Amino acid sequence: MVEVRVLDKNDSPPSFEGAQTEFSVSEEVGVGETVGQVRAIDPDSLGGTVYTLVSGGDGKLVVSEDGRISLAESLDREAEDTYLLGIRASDGSQASHALITVHN
């Protein structure tokens, strides 16, 4: 007897549905600290999801491959009170994007 297993095809992009898209952070939060986390769900069973910052943040905010948003520089509310981040979630062949707002 021969068993044949059919593997899932990577035909669906990760989805940010239900993800929090707005975060508030105090200007007292230190450099390197996490201010938020984004998460996308990939309906395919293959691989993981990698996150990248594609726009915004003015160099003050960064996104790690696992979706953590953290400070690269100190924030000053008087200089800038809102940052819009364009974040990409990719499973290697499919991708989706979300716009995240960070209030200071």
C-alpha positions as CSV (number, residue, x, y, z in Angstrom):
1,M,0.0,0.0,0.0
2,V,1.2,3.5,-0.9
3,E,0.0,6.5,1.0
4,V,-0.1,9.9,-0.9
5,R,-0.4,13.1,1.1
6,V,-1.6,16.2,-0.6
7,L,0.1,19.3,0.7
8,D,-1.5,22.7,1.0
9,K,-0.8,25.2,-1.8
10,N,0.4,28.7,-0.8
11,D,-2.4,30.5,-2.5
12,S,-3.8,32.8,0.2
13,P,-2.1,35.9,1.6
14,P,-1.9,36.6,5.3
15,S,-4.7,38.7,6.6
16,F,-4.7,41.5,9.2
17,E,-8.4,41.0,9.9
18,G,-9.3,41.7,13.5
19,A,-5.8,43.1,14.2
20,Q,-5.5,46.2,16.4
21,T,-4.6,49.1,14.1
22,E,-4.2,51.9,16.6
23,F,-1.8,52.2,19.5
24,S,-1.1,54.9,22.1
25,V,2.3,55.4,23.6
26,S,3.7,57.8,26.3
27,E,6.7,59.9,25.3
28,E,8.3,58.5,28.4
29,V,8.6,55.0,26.8
30,G,12.3,54.2,26.3
31,V,14.2,53.3,23.1
32,G,13.9,49.6,22.2
33,E,10.6,49.1,24.1
34,T,7.6,47.5,22.4
35,V,4.7,49.9,21.9
36,G,2.4,47.4,20.0
37,Q,2.1,44.2,18.1
38,V,0.5,43.4,14.8
39,R,-0.6,39.9,13.8
40,A,-1.8,38.6,10.5
41,I,-3.4,35.2,10.0
42,D,-2.3,33.0,7.1
43,P,-5.0,30.4,6.1
44,D,-2.3,28.3,4.4
45,S,-0.5,25.8,6.5
46,L,2.9,26.6,4.9
47,G,5.6,28.6,6.6
48,G,5.3,31.6,8.8
49,T,4.5,35.3,8.4
50,V,7.2,38.0,8.3
51,Y,6.5,41.6,8.9
52,T,8.3,44.7,7.5
53,L,7.8,48.4,7.8
54,V,7.2,49.8,4.3
55,S,6.4,53.4,5.1
56,G,6.1,55.9,7.9
57,G,7.6,56.1,11.4
58,D,10.2,58.8,10.4
59,G,12.9,56.5,11.7
60,K,11.5,56.6,15.2
61,L,9.5,53.4,15.0
62,V,10.6,50.0,13.7
63,V,8.8,46.7,13.1
64,S,10.5,43.4,13.8
65,E,9.9,40.3,11.7
66,D,7.5,38.9,14.3
67,G,5.3,42.1,14.2
68,R,6.5,43.9,17.3
69,I,6.4,47.7,16.9
70,S,9.2,49.3,19.0
71,L,10.9,52.7,19.4
72,A,14.2,53.3,17.5
73,E,14.4,56.9,18.9
74,S,12.7,58.8,21.7
75,L,9.3,60.4,20.9
76,D,8.4,64.0,21.6
77,R,4.6,64.7,21.5
78,E,5.1,68.4,20.9
79,A,7.1,67.7,17.7
80,E,4.9,64.9,16.4
81,D,1.8,63.4,18.1
82,T,0.8,60.8,15.4
83,Y,2.7,58.3,13.3
84,L,1.2,56.4,10.4
85,L,3.0,53.1,9.6
86,G,2.6,51.0,6.5
87,I,3.2,47.4,7.5
88,R,3.6,44.4,5.1
89,A,2.9,40.8,6.2
90,S,4.3,38.2,3.9
91,D,4.4,34.4,3.9
92,G,7.1,34.3,1.2
93,S,5.0,34.5,-1.9
94,Q,1.8,36.3,-0.9
95,A,1.5,39.6,1.0
96,S,-1.0,42.0,2.5
97,H,-0.6,45.5,3.9
98,A,-2.1,47.4,6.9
99,L,-2.0,51.0,8.0
100,I,-1.2,51.3,11.7
101,T,-1.6,54.5,13.7
102,V,0.6,55.2,16.7
103,H,-0.5,58.2,18.9
104,N,2.1,59.8,21.1
